[in-house]
JSON list of C-alpha atoms in Angstrom, two decimals:
[
{"chain": "A", "resi": 28, "resn": "LYS", "atom": "CA", "xyz": [24.81, 25.58, -24.28]},
{"chain": "A", "resi": 29, "resn": "ALA", "atom": "CA", "xyz": [23.66, 26.05, -20.77]},
{"chain": "A", "resi": 30, "resn": "GLY", "atom": "CA", "xyz": [25.62, 28.52, -18.60]},
{"chain": "A", "resi": 31, "resn": "VAL", "atom": "CA", "xyz": [27.07, 28.02, -15.15]},
{"chain": "A", "resi": 32, "resn": "THR", "atom": "CA", "xyz": [24.47, 27.27, -12.51]},
{"chain": "A", "resi": 33, "resn": "GLN", "atom": "CA", "xyz": [24.81, 27.58, -8.69]},
{"chain": "A", "resi": 34, "resn": "THR", "atom": "CA", "xyz": [22.48, 26.22, -5.97]},
{"chain": "A", "resi": 35, "resn": "PRO", "atom": "CA", "xyz": [21.11, 27.44, -3.81]},
{"chain": "A", "resi": 36, "resn": "ARG", "atom": "CA", "xyz": [20.67, 31.04, -4.87]},
{"chain": "A", "resi": 37, "resn": "TYR", "atom": "CA", "xyz": [20.01, 32.30, -1.35]},
{"chain": "A", "resi": 38, "resn": "LEU", "atom": "CA", "xyz": [20.96, 30.96, 2.09]},
{"chain": "A", "resi": 39, "resn": "ILE", "atom": "CA", "xyz": [20.44, 32.16, 5.48]},
{"chain": "A", "resi": 40, "resn": "LYS", "atom": "CA", "xyz": [22.49, 30.48, 8.35]},
{"chain": "A", "resi": 41, "resn": "THR", "atom": "CA", "xyz": [23.44, 31.34, 11.92]},
{"chain": "A", "resi": 42, "resn": "ARG", "atom": "CA", "xyz": [26.89, 31.65, 13.26]},
{"chain": "A", "resi": 43, "resn": "GLY", "atom": "CA", "xyz": [28.69, 28.38, 13.99]},
{"chain": "A", "resi": 44, "resn": "GLN", "atom": "CA", "xyz": [26.72, 26.35, 11.38]},
{"chain": "A", "resi": 45, "resn": "GLN", "atom": "CA", "xyz": [28.29, 25.04, 8.20]},
{"chain": "A", "resi": 46, "resn": "VAL", "atom": "CA", "xyz": [26.97, 25.39, 4.59]},
{"chain": "A", "resi": 47, "resn": "THR", "atom": "CA", "xyz": [27.67, 23.69, 1.32]},
{"chain": "A", "resi": 48, "resn": "LEU", "atom": "CA", "xyz": [27.32, 25.48, -2.03]},
{"chain": "A", "resi": 49, "resn": "SER", "atom": "CA", "xyz": [27.14, 23.78, -5.33]},
{"chain": "A", "resi": 50, "resn": "CYS", "atom": "CA", "xyz": [28.35, 24.79, -8.82]},
{"chain": "A", "resi": 51, "resn": "SER", "atom": "CA", "xyz": [27.63, 23.10, -12.17]},
{"chain": "A", "resi": 52, "resn": "PRO", "atom": "CA", "xyz": [30.03, 24.31, -14.90]},
{"chain": "A", "resi": 53, "resn": "ILE", "atom": "CA", "xyz": [29.36, 24.75, -18.54]},
{"chain": "A", "resi": 54, "resn": "SER", "atom": "CA", "xyz": [29.48, 21.37, -20.35]},
{"chain": "A", "resi": 55, "resn": "GLY", "atom": "CA", "xyz": [33.08, 20.57, -21.30]},
{"chain": "A", "resi": 56, "resn": "HIS", "atom": "CA", "xyz": [34.60, 22.97, -18.84]},
{"chain": "A", "resi": 57, "resn": "ARG", "atom": "CA", "xyz": [36.94, 21.29, -16.40]},
{"chain": "A", "resi": 58, "resn": "SER", "atom": "CA", "xyz": [38.15, 24.18, -14.33]},
{"chain": "A", "resi": 59, "resn": "VAL", "atom": "CA", "xyz": [35.99, 25.64, -11.60]},
{"chain": "A", "resi": 60, "resn": "SER", "atom": "CA", "xyz": [37.14, 28.60, -9.45]},
{"chain": "A", "resi": 61, "resn": "TRP", "atom": "CA", "xyz": [35.24, 30.08, -6.38]},
{"chain": "A", "resi": 62, "resn": "TYR", "atom": "CA", "xyz": [35.25, 33.75, -5.44]},
{"chain": "A", "resi": 63, "resn": "GLN", "atom": "CA", "xyz": [33.81, 35.58, -2.47]},
{"chain": "A", "resi": 64, "resn": "GLN", "atom": "CA", "xyz": [32.33, 39.00, -3.37]},
{"chain": "A", "resi": 65, "resn": "THR", "atom": "CA", "xyz": [31.66, 41.58, -0.69]},
{"chain": "A", "resi": 66, "resn": "PRO", "atom": "CA", "xyz": [30.97, 45.43, -1.02]},
{"chain": "A", "resi": 67, "resn": "GLY", "atom": "CA", "xyz": [34.20, 47.30, -1.20]},
{"chain": "A", "resi": 68, "resn": "GLN", "atom": "CA", "xyz": [36.51, 44.10, -1.56]},
{"chain": "A", "resi": 69, "resn": "GLY", "atom": "CA", "xyz": [35.68, 43.08, -5.11]},
{"chain": "A", "resi": 70, "resn": "LEU", "atom": "CA", "xyz": [36.05, 39.42, -5.95]},
{"chain": "A", "resi": 71, "resn": "GLN", "atom": "CA", "xyz": [38.52, 37.53, -3.69]},
{"chain": "A", "resi": 72, "resn": "PHE", "atom": "CA", "xyz": [39.78, 34.25, -5.00]},
{"chain": "A", "resi": 73, "resn": "LEU", "atom": "CA", "xyz": [39.15, 31.18, -2.81]},
{"chain": "A", "resi": 74, "resn": "PHE", "atom": "CA", "xyz": [40.33, 28.17, -4.84]},
{"chain": "A", "resi": 75, "resn": "GLU", "atom": "CA", "xyz": [40.51, 26.60, -8.22]},
{"chain": "A", "resi": 76, "resn": "TYR", "atom": "CA", "xyz": [39.78, 22.99, -9.07]},
{"chain": "A", "resi": 77, "resn": "PHE", "atom": "CA", "xyz": [40.76, 21.21, -12.23]},
{"chain": "A", "resi": 78, "resn": "SER", "atom": "CA", "xyz": [40.14, 17.56, -12.94]},
{"chain": "A", "resi": 79, "resn": "GLU", "atom": "CA", "xyz": [39.13, 16.84, -9.36]},
{"chain": "A", "resi": 80, "resn": "THR", "atom": "CA", "xyz": [42.29, 18.47, -7.93]},
{"chain": "A", "resi": 81, "resn": "GLN", "atom": "CA", "xyz": [42.75, 21.73, -6.17]},
{"chain": "A", "resi": 82, "resn": "ARG", "atom": "CA", "xyz": [45.18, 23.63, -8.46]},
{"chain": "A", "resi": 83, "resn": "ASN", "atom": "CA", "xyz": [45.24, 27.11, -6.90]},
{"chain": "A", "resi": 84, "resn": "LYS", "atom": "CA", "xyz": [44.28, 28.33, -3.46]},
{"chain": "A", "resi": 85, "resn": "GLY", "atom": "CA", "xyz": [43.72, 31.90, -2.17]},
{"chain": "A", "resi": 86, "resn": "ASN", "atom": "CA", "xyz": [44.29, 33.39, 1.33]},
{"chain": "A", "resi": 87, "resn": "PHE", "atom": "CA", "xyz": [41.24, 32.05, 3.13]},
{"chain": "A", "resi": 88, "resn": "PRO", "atom": "CA", "xyz": [41.27, 30.14, 6.41]},
{"chain": "A", "resi": 89, "resn": "GLY", "atom": "CA", "xyz": [40.89, 26.42, 6.41]},
{"chain": "A", "resi": 90, "resn": "ARG", "atom": "CA", "xyz": [37.14, 26.75, 7.29]},
{"chain": "A", "resi": 91, "resn": "PHE", "atom": "CA", "xyz": [36.74, 27.28, 3.61]},
{"chain": "A", "resi": 92, "resn": "SER", "atom": "CA", "xyz": [37.16, 24.09, 1.53]},
{"chain": "A", "resi": 93, "resn": "GLY", "atom": "CA", "xyz": [36.07, 22.62, -1.65]},
{"chain": "A", "resi": 94, "resn": "ARG", "atom": "CA", "xyz": [36.04, 19.63, -3.91]},
{"chain": "A", "resi": 95, "resn": "GLN", "atom": "CA", "xyz": [35.32, 18.68, -7.50]},
{"chain": "A", "resi": 96, "resn": "PHE", "atom": "CA", "xyz": [33.63, 15.66, -8.81]},
{"chain": "A", "resi": 97, "resn": "SER", "atom": "CA", "xyz": [34.41, 13.58, -11.89]},
{"chain": "A", "resi": 98, "resn": "ASN", "atom": "CA", "xyz": [31.73, 15.34, -13.79]},
{"chain": "A", "resi": 99, "resn": "SER", "atom": "CA", "xyz": [33.43, 18.65, -13.04]},
{"chain": "A", "resi": 100, "resn": "ARG", "atom": "CA", "xyz": [30.70, 19.76, -10.64]},
{"chain": "A", "resi": 101, "resn": "SER", "atom": "CA", "xyz": [32.08, 21.49, -7.64]},
{"chain": "A", "resi": 102, "resn": "GLU", "atom": "CA", "xyz": [31.09, 22.09, -4.05]},
{"chain": "A", "resi": 103, "resn": "MET", "atom": "CA", "xyz": [32.36, 24.67, -1.65]},
{"chain": "A", "resi": 104, "resn": "ASN", "atom": "CA", "xyz": [32.00, 24.16, 2.14]},
{"chain": "A", "resi": 105, "resn": "VAL", "atom": "CA", "xyz": [32.29, 26.66, 4.85]},
{"chain": "A", "resi": 106, "resn": "SER", "atom": "CA", "xyz": [32.38, 25.43, 8.44]},
{"chain": "A", "resi": 107, "resn": "THR", "atom": "CA", "xyz": [31.83, 27.31, 11.70]},
{"chain": "A", "resi": 108, "resn": "LEU", "atom": "CA", "xyz": [30.27, 30.15, 10.01]},
{"chain": "A", "resi": 109, "resn": "GLU", "atom": "CA", "xyz": [31.10, 33.76, 11.12]},
{"chain": "A", "resi": 110, "resn": "LEU", "atom": "CA", "xyz": [29.24, 37.06, 10.49]},
{"chain": "A", "resi": 111, "resn": "GLY", "atom": "CA", "xyz": [31.99, 38.13, 8.16]},
{"chain": "A", "resi": 112, "resn": "ASP", "atom": "CA", "xyz": [31.31, 35.15, 5.86]},
{"chain": "A", "resi": 113, "resn": "SER", "atom": "CA", "xyz": [28.12, 36.84, 4.61]},
{"chain": "A", "resi": 114, "resn": "ALA", "atom": "CA", "xyz": [28.70, 37.61, 0.97]},
{"chain": "A", "resi": 115, "resn": "LEU", "atom": "CA", "xyz": [27.94, 36.62, -2.65]},
{"chain": "A", "resi": 116, "resn": "TYR", "atom": "CA", "xyz": [29.84, 33.40, -3.52]},
{"chain": "A", "resi": 117, "resn": "LEU", "atom": "CA", "xyz": [30.46, 33.16, -7.21]},
{"chain": "A", "resi": 118, "resn": "CYS", "atom": "CA", "xyz": [31.86, 30.28, -9.14]},
{"chain": "A", "resi": 119, "resn": "ALA", "atom": "CA", "xyz": [33.31, 30.48, -12.66]},
{"chain": "A", "resi": 120, "resn": "SER", "atom": "CA", "xyz": [34.20, 27.67, -15.06]},
{"chain": "A", "resi": 121, "resn": "SER", "atom": "CA", "xyz": [36.60, 27.85, -17.97]},
{"chain": "A", "resi": 122, "resn": "ARG", "atom": "CA", "xyz": [37.55, 25.10, -20.53]},
{"chain": "A", "resi": 123, "resn": "PRO", "atom": "CA", "xyz": [40.78, 23.42, -20.74]},
{"chain": "A", "resi": 124, "resn": "SER", "atom": "CA", "xyz": [43.11, 24.85, -23.28]},
{"chain": "A", "resi": 125, "resn": "LEU", "atom": "CA", "xyz": [46.78, 24.81, -24.21]},
{"chain": "A", "resi": 126, "resn": "SER", "atom": "CA", "xyz": [46.67, 28.48, -23.96]},
{"chain": "A", "resi": 127, "resn": "SER", "atom": "CA", "xyz": [47.15, 30.21, -20.68]},
{"chain": "A", "resi": 128, "resn": "TYR", "atom": "CA", "xyz": [44.29, 32.70, -21.46]},
{"chain": "A", "resi": 129, "resn": "ASN", "atom": "CA", "xyz": [41.18, 30.93, -20.31]},
{"chain": "A", "resi": 130, "resn": "GLU", "atom": "CA", "xyz": [38.03, 33.08, -20.29]},
{"chain": "A", "resi": 131, "resn": "GLN", "atom": "CA", "xyz": [36.08, 32.45, -17.08]},
{"chain": "A", "resi": 132, "resn": "PHE", "atom": "CA", "xyz": [32.25, 32.28, -17.20]},
{"chain": "A", "resi": 133, "resn": "PHE", "atom": "CA", "xyz": [30.56, 33.10, -14.02]},
{"chain": "A", "resi": 134, "resn": "GLY", "atom": "CA", "xyz": [27.52, 31.68, -12.34]},
{"chain": "A", "resi": 135, "resn": "PRO", "atom": "CA", "xyz": [24.72, 33.82, -10.87]},
{"chain": "A", "resi": 136, "resn": "GLY", "atom": "CA", "xyz": [26.16, 33.23, -7.36]},
{"chain": "A", "resi": 137, "resn": "THR", "atom": "CA", "xyz": [24.84, 32.15, -3.94]},
{"chain": "A", "resi": 138, "resn": "ARG", "atom": "CA", "xyz": [23.87, 34.89, -1.57]},
{"chain": "A", "resi": 139, "resn": "LEU", "atom": "CA", "xyz": [24.83, 33.73, 1.93]},
{"chain": "A", "resi": 140, "resn": "THR", "atom": "CA", "xyz": [23.70, 35.61, 4.91]},
{"chain": "A", "resi": 141, "resn": "VAL", "atom": "CA", "xyz": [25.05, 34.67, 8.29]},
{"chain": "A", "resi": 142, "resn": "LEU", "atom": "CA", "xyz": [23.00, 35.73, 11.33]},
{"chain": "B", "resi": 2, "resn": "GLY", "atom": "CA", "xyz": [51.14, 37.04, -4.74]},
{"chain": "B", "resi": 3, "resn": "GLU", "atom": "CA", "xyz": [49.66, 39.54, -7.30]},
{"chain": "B", "resi": 4, "resn": "ASN", "atom": "CA", "xyz": [48.02, 42.63, -6.10]},
{"chain": "B", "resi": 5, "resn": "VAL", "atom": "CA", "xyz": [45.71, 44.46, -8.40]},
{"chain": "B", "resi": 6, "resn": "GLU", "atom": "CA", "xyz": [44.54, 48.03, -7.62]},
{"chain": "B", "resi": 7, "resn": "GLN", "atom": "CA", "xyz": [41.69, 49.67, -9.35]},
{"chain": "B", "resi": 8, "resn": "HIS", "atom": "CA", "xyz": [40.78, 53.49, -9.51]},
{"chain": "B", "resi": 9, "resn": "PRO", "atom": "CA", "xyz": [38.37, 55.20, -9.18]},
{"chain": "B", "resi": 10, "resn": "SER", "atom": "CA", "xyz": [36.05, 53.32, -7.01]},
{"chain": "B", "resi": 11, "resn": "THR", "atom": "CA", "xyz": [33.05, 55.48, -8.34]},
{"chain": "B", "resi": 12, "resn": "LEU", "atom": "CA", "xyz": [32.67, 57.36, -11.65]},
{"chain": "B", "resi": 13, "resn": "SER", "atom": "CA", "xyz": [29.92, 59.47, -13.05]},
{"chain": "B", "resi": 14, "resn": "VAL", "atom": "CA", "xyz": [29.93, 60.82, -16.51]},
{"chain": "B", "resi": 15, "resn": "GLN", "atom": "CA", "xyz": [27.27, 62.60, -18.85]},
{"chain": "B", "resi": 16, "resn": "GLU", "atom": "CA", "xyz": [25.90, 60.46, -21.50]},
{"chain": "B", "resi": 17, "resn": "GLY", "atom": "CA", "xyz": [28.07, 60.78, -24.60]},
{"chain": "B", "resi": 18, "resn": "ASP", "atom": "CA", "xyz": [31.21, 61.52, -22.70]},
{"chain": "B", "resi": 19, "resn": "SER", "atom": "CA", "xyz": [34.22, 59.07, -22.14]},
{"chain": "B", "resi": 20, "resn": "ALA", "atom": "CA", "xyz": [34.94, 56.99, -19.15]},
{"chain": "B", "resi": 21, "resn": "VAL", "atom": "CA", "xyz": [38.39, 55.60, -18.04]},
{"chain": "B", "resi": 22, "resn": "ILE", "atom": "CA", "xyz": [39.16, 53.23, -15.44]},
{"chain": "B", "resi": 23, "resn": "LYS", "atom": "CA", "xyz": [42.74, 52.47, -14.39]},
{"chain": "B", "resi": 24, "resn": "CYS", "atom": "CA", "xyz": [44.34, 49.33, -12.80]},
{"chain": "B", "resi": 25, "resn": "THR", "atom": "CA", "xyz": [47.75, 48.51, -11.65]},
{"chain": "B", "resi": 26, "resn": "TYR", "atom": "CA", "xyz": [49.32, 45.12, -10.95]},
{"chain": "B", "resi": 27, "resn": "SER", "atom": "CA", "xyz": [52.37, 43.98, -9.16]},
{"chain": "B", "resi": 28, "resn": "ASP", "atom": "CA", "xyz": [53.40, 40.61, -10.56]},
{"chain": "B", "resi": 29, "resn": "SER", "atom": "CA", "xyz": [55.44, 40.97, -13.72]},
{"chain": "B", "resi": 30, "resn": "ALA", "atom": "CA", "xyz": [54.47, 37.34, -14.52]},
{"chain": "B", "resi": 31, "resn": "SER", "atom": "CA", "xyz": [50.79, 38.32, -15.11]},
{"chain": "B", "resi": 32, "resn": "ASN", "atom": "CA", "xyz": [50.03, 38.06, -18.79]},
{"chain": "B", "resi": 33, "resn": "TYR", "atom": "CA", "xyz": [46.32, 38.18, -19.24]},
{"chain": "B", "resi": 34, "resn": "PHE", "atom": "CA", "xyz": [44.18, 41.03, -18.22]},
{"chain": "B", "resi": 35, "resn": "PRO", "atom": "CA", "xyz": [40.39, 40.72, -18.57]},
{"chain": "B", "resi": 36, "resn": "TRP", "atom": "CA", "xyz": [37.73, 43.25, -17.70]},
{"chain": "B", "resi": 37, "resn": "TYR", "atom": "CA", "xyz": [34.22, 42.26, -16.51]},
{"chain": "B", "resi": 38, "resn": "LYS", "atom": "CA", "xyz": [31.20, 44.24, -16.21]},
{"chain": "B", "resi": 39, "resn": "GLN", "atom": "CA", "xyz": [28.61, 43.38, -13.48]},
{"chain": "B", "resi": 40, "resn": "GLU", "atom": "CA", "xyz": [25.07, 44.97, -13.76]},
{"chain": "B", "resi": 41, "resn": "LEU", "atom": "CA", "xyz": [23.16, 45.11, -10.48]},
{"chain": "B", "resi": 42, "resn": "GLY", "atom": "CA", "xyz": [22.08, 41.72, -9.36]},
{"chain": "B", "resi": 43, "resn": "LYS", "atom": "CA", "xyz": [23.76, 39.94, -12.21]},
{"chain": "B", "resi": 44, "resn": "ARG", "atom": "CA", "xyz": [26.73, 37.88, -12.71]},
{"chain": "B", "resi": 45, "resn": "PRO", "atom": "CA", "xyz": [30.14, 39.39, -13.98]},
{"chain": "B", "resi": 46, "resn": "GLN", "atom": "CA", "xyz": [30.56, 39.21, -17.78]},
{"chain": "B", "resi": 47, "resn": "LEU", "atom": "CA", "xyz": [33.63, 39.51, -19.83]},
{"chain": "B", "resi": 48, "resn": "ILE", "atom": "CA", "xyz": [33.65, 42.58, -21.98]},
{"chain": "B", "resi": 49, "resn": "ILE", "atom": "CA", "xyz": [37.07, 42.69, -23.18]},
{"chain": "B", "resi": 50, "resn": "ASP", "atom": "CA", "xyz": [40.59, 41.31, -22.57]},
{"chain": "B", "resi": 51, "resn": "ILE", "atom": "CA", "xyz": [44.15, 41.88, -23.46]},
{"chain": "B", "resi": 52, "resn": "ARG", "atom": "CA", "xyz": [47.33, 39.75, -23.45]},
{"chain": "B", "resi": 53, "resn": "SER", "atom": "CA", "xyz": [50.64, 40.76, -22.57]},
{"chain": "B", "resi": 54, "resn": "ASN", "atom": "CA", "xyz": [51.96, 40.59, -26.08]},
{"chain": "B", "resi": 55, "resn": "VAL", "atom": "CA", "xyz": [49.55, 43.42, -27.07]},
{"chain": "B", "resi": 56, "resn": "GLY", "atom": "CA", "xyz": [49.54, 46.98, -26.26]},
{"chain": "B", "resi": 57, "resn": "GLU", "atom": "CA", "xyz": [46.00, 48.03, -27.14]},
{"chain": "B", "resi": 58, "resn": "LYS", "atom": "CA", "xyz": [42.78, 46.37, -28.22]},
{"chain": "B", "resi": 59, "resn": "LYS", "atom": "CA", "xyz": [39.48, 47.89, -29.30]},
{"chain": "B", "resi": 60, "resn": "ASP", "atom": "CA", "xyz": [35.93, 46.59, -29.55]},
{"chain": "B", "resi": 61, "resn": "GLN", "atom": "CA", "xyz": [33.48, 49.15, -30.79]},
{"chain": "B", "resi": 62, "resn": "ARG", "atom": "CA", "xyz": [33.06, 51.66, -27.99]},
{"chain": "B", "resi": 63, "resn": "ILE", "atom": "CA", "xyz": [35.41, 49.84, -25.68]},
{"chain": "B", "resi": 64, "resn": "ALA", "atom": "CA", "xyz": [39.14, 49.75, -25.62]},
{"chain": "B", "resi": 65, "resn": "VAL", "atom": "CA", "xyz": [41.90, 48.54, -23.38]},
{"chain": "B", "resi": 66, "resn": "THR", "atom": "CA", "xyz": [45.60, 49.60, -23.13]},
{"chain": "B", "resi": 67, "resn": "LEU", "atom": "CA", "xyz": [48.38, 47.84, -21.43]},
{"chain": "B", "resi": 68, "resn": "ASN", "atom": "CA", "xyz": [51.66, 49.19, -20.33]},
{"chain": "B", "resi": 69, "resn": "LYS", "atom": "CA", "xyz": [53.80, 46.23, -19.26]},
{"chain": "B", "resi": 70, "resn": "THR", "atom": "CA", "xyz": [56.75, 48.42, -18.24]},
{"chain": "B", "resi": 71, "resn": "ALA", "atom": "CA", "xyz": [54.64, 50.45, -15.79]},
{"chain": "B", "resi": 72, "resn": "LYS", "atom": "CA", "xyz": [52.38, 47.53, -14.98]},
{"chain": "B", "resi": 73, "resn": "HIS", "atom": "CA", "xyz": [49.20, 49.24, -15.52]},
{"chain": "B", "resi": 74, "resn": "PHE", "atom": "CA", "xyz": [46.22, 48.78, -17.80]},
{"chain": "B", "resi": 75, "resn": "SER", "atom": "CA", "xyz": [43.08, 50.82, -18.47]},
{"chain": "B", "resi": 76, "resn": "LEU", "atom": "CA", "xyz": [39.63, 50.52, -19.89]},
{"chain": "B", "resi": 77, "resn": "HIS", "atom": "CA", "xyz": [38.36, 53.21, -22.08]},
{"chain": "B", "resi": 78, "resn": "ILE", "atom": "CA", "xyz": [34.57, 53.62, -22.77]},
{"chain": "B", "resi": 79, "resn": "THR", "atom": "CA", "xyz": [33.60, 56.21, -25.40]},
{"chain": "B", "resi": 80, "resn": "GLU", "atom": "CA", "xyz": [30.27, 57.70, -26.16]},
{"chain": "B", "resi": 81, "resn": "THR", "atom": "CA", "xyz": [28.88, 56.35, -22.94]},
{"chain": "B", "resi": 82, "resn": "GLN", "atom": "CA", "xyz": [25.32, 55.33, -22.75]},
{"chain": "B", "resi": 83, "resn": "PRO", "atom": "CA", "xyz": [22.96, 54.75, -19.83]},
{"chain": "B", "resi": 84, "resn": "GLU", "atom": "CA", "xyz": [23.25, 51.05, -20.26]},
{"chain": "B", "resi": 85, "resn": "ASP", "atom": "CA", "xyz": [26.94, 51.30, -19.61]},
{"chain": "B", "resi": 86, "resn": "SER", "atom": "CA", "xyz": [26.02, 51.91, -15.97]},
{"chain": "B", "resi": 87, "resn": "ALA", "atom": "CA", "xyz": [27.47, 49.01, -13.96]},
{"chain": "B", "resi": 88, "resn": "VAL", "atom": "CA", "xyz": [30.35, 47.91, -11.84]},
{"chain": "B", "resi": 89, "resn": "TYR", "atom": "CA", "xyz": [33.57, 47.26, -13.80]},
{"chain": "B", "resi": 90, "resn": "PHE", "atom": "CA", "xyz": [36.24, 44.89, -12.56]},
{"chain": "B", "resi": 91, "resn": "CYS", "atom": "CA", "xyz": [39.73, 44.52, -13.96]},
{"chain": "B", "resi": 92, "resn": "ALA", "atom": "CA", "xyz": [41.76, 41.32, -13.38]},
{"chain": "B", "resi": 93, "resn": "ALA", "atom": "CA", "xyz": [45.17, 39.85, -13.85]},
{"chain": "B", "resi": 94, "resn": "SER", "atom": "CA", "xyz": [46.22, 36.36, -14.33]},
{"chain": "B", "resi": 95, "resn": "ASN", "atom": "CA", "xyz": [49.39, 34.41, -15.03]},
{"chain": "B", "resi": 96, "resn": "THR", "atom": "CA", "xyz": [49.75, 31.05, -16.44]},
{"chain": "B", "resi": 97, "resn": "GLY", "atom": "CA", "xyz": [47.75, 28.90, -13.95]},
{"chain": "B", "resi": 98, "resn": "ASN", "atom": "CA", "xyz": [44.24, 30.16, -14.22]},
{"chain": "B", "resi": 99, "resn": "GLN", "atom": "CA", "xyz": [44.40, 32.05, -10.92]},
{"chain": "B", "resi": 100, "resn": "PHE", "atom": "CA", "xyz": [42.76, 35.46, -11.41]},
{"chain": "B", "resi": 101, "resn": "TYR", "atom": "CA", "xyz": [43.26, 38.50, -9.12]},
{"chain": "B", "resi": 102, "resn": "PHE", "atom": "CA", "xyz": [40.51, 41.12, -9.26]},
{"chain": "B", "resi": 103, "resn": "GLY", "atom": "CA", "xyz": [40.51, 44.75, -8.62]},
{"chain": "B", "resi": 104, "resn": "THR", "atom": "CA", "xyz": [38.03, 46.17, -6.17]},
{"chain": "B", "resi": 105, "resn": "GLY", "atom": "CA", "xyz": [35.66, 47.48, -8.90]},
{"chain": "B", "resi": 106, "resn": "THR", "atom": "CA", "xyz": [34.47, 50.76, -10.23]},
{"chain": "B", "resi": 107, "resn": "SER", "atom": "CA", "xyz": [30.95, 51.77, -10.03]},
{"chain": "B", "resi": 108, "resn": "LEU", "atom": "CA", "xyz": [30.19, 53.60, -13.20]},
{"chain": "B", "resi": 109, "resn": "THR", "atom": "CA", "xyz": [27.05, 55.80, -13.49]},
{"chain": "B", "resi": 110, "resn": "VAL", "atom": "CA", "xyz": [26.14, 57.36, -16.91]},
{"chain": "B", "resi": 111, "resn": "ILE", "atom": "CA", "xyz": [23.92, 60.33, -16.40]},
{"chain": "B", "resi": 112, "resn": "PRO", "atom": "CA", "xyz": [21.38, 60.84, -19.21]}
]
């Protein structure tokens, strides 16, 4: 089974631009979560999508948005980029389950640099 | 919301010694506590997890303990090896698939 994939792997943008990141979950996984990883801050939760609906949202400004398609692929958009948005953006997928304990499988991440 | 604190931020041990990483959480509703290992330049990978109805879980050289009353859980690695060198993250989750991560512990095992 193929793992979680993310594209692109690296991005360089300038302040004020916008960017779209893509995540393809493991086949059969319907939940996709997005995280921002920066040195010293660990992984900070952005949002989670399940069956094309945003189910959970972290404490990030409205410049950060996302969506999920019917095939469970997800995109994350950041508008009006700021220098502080430079980070590794990770997505993680998990399969639907009656259990509340759903292991998350991470993608390789997209390294975003804002100049 | 949930707040997860992780200590220490860096840890160096001699090969063969044990390493312990501790996390505390604030939300008593959290009921699932995974630990992830992230090697340099790689994605985080689950190494062990524990559910709130269990106090301890062991998998070879790795063990996790949970104290629900005190709201803390710990990762124990015995007989450390150089390949254990990585950043380790703890996390807490409640029913809802929203995970809160600690800030990570950079473990270095000195040969």
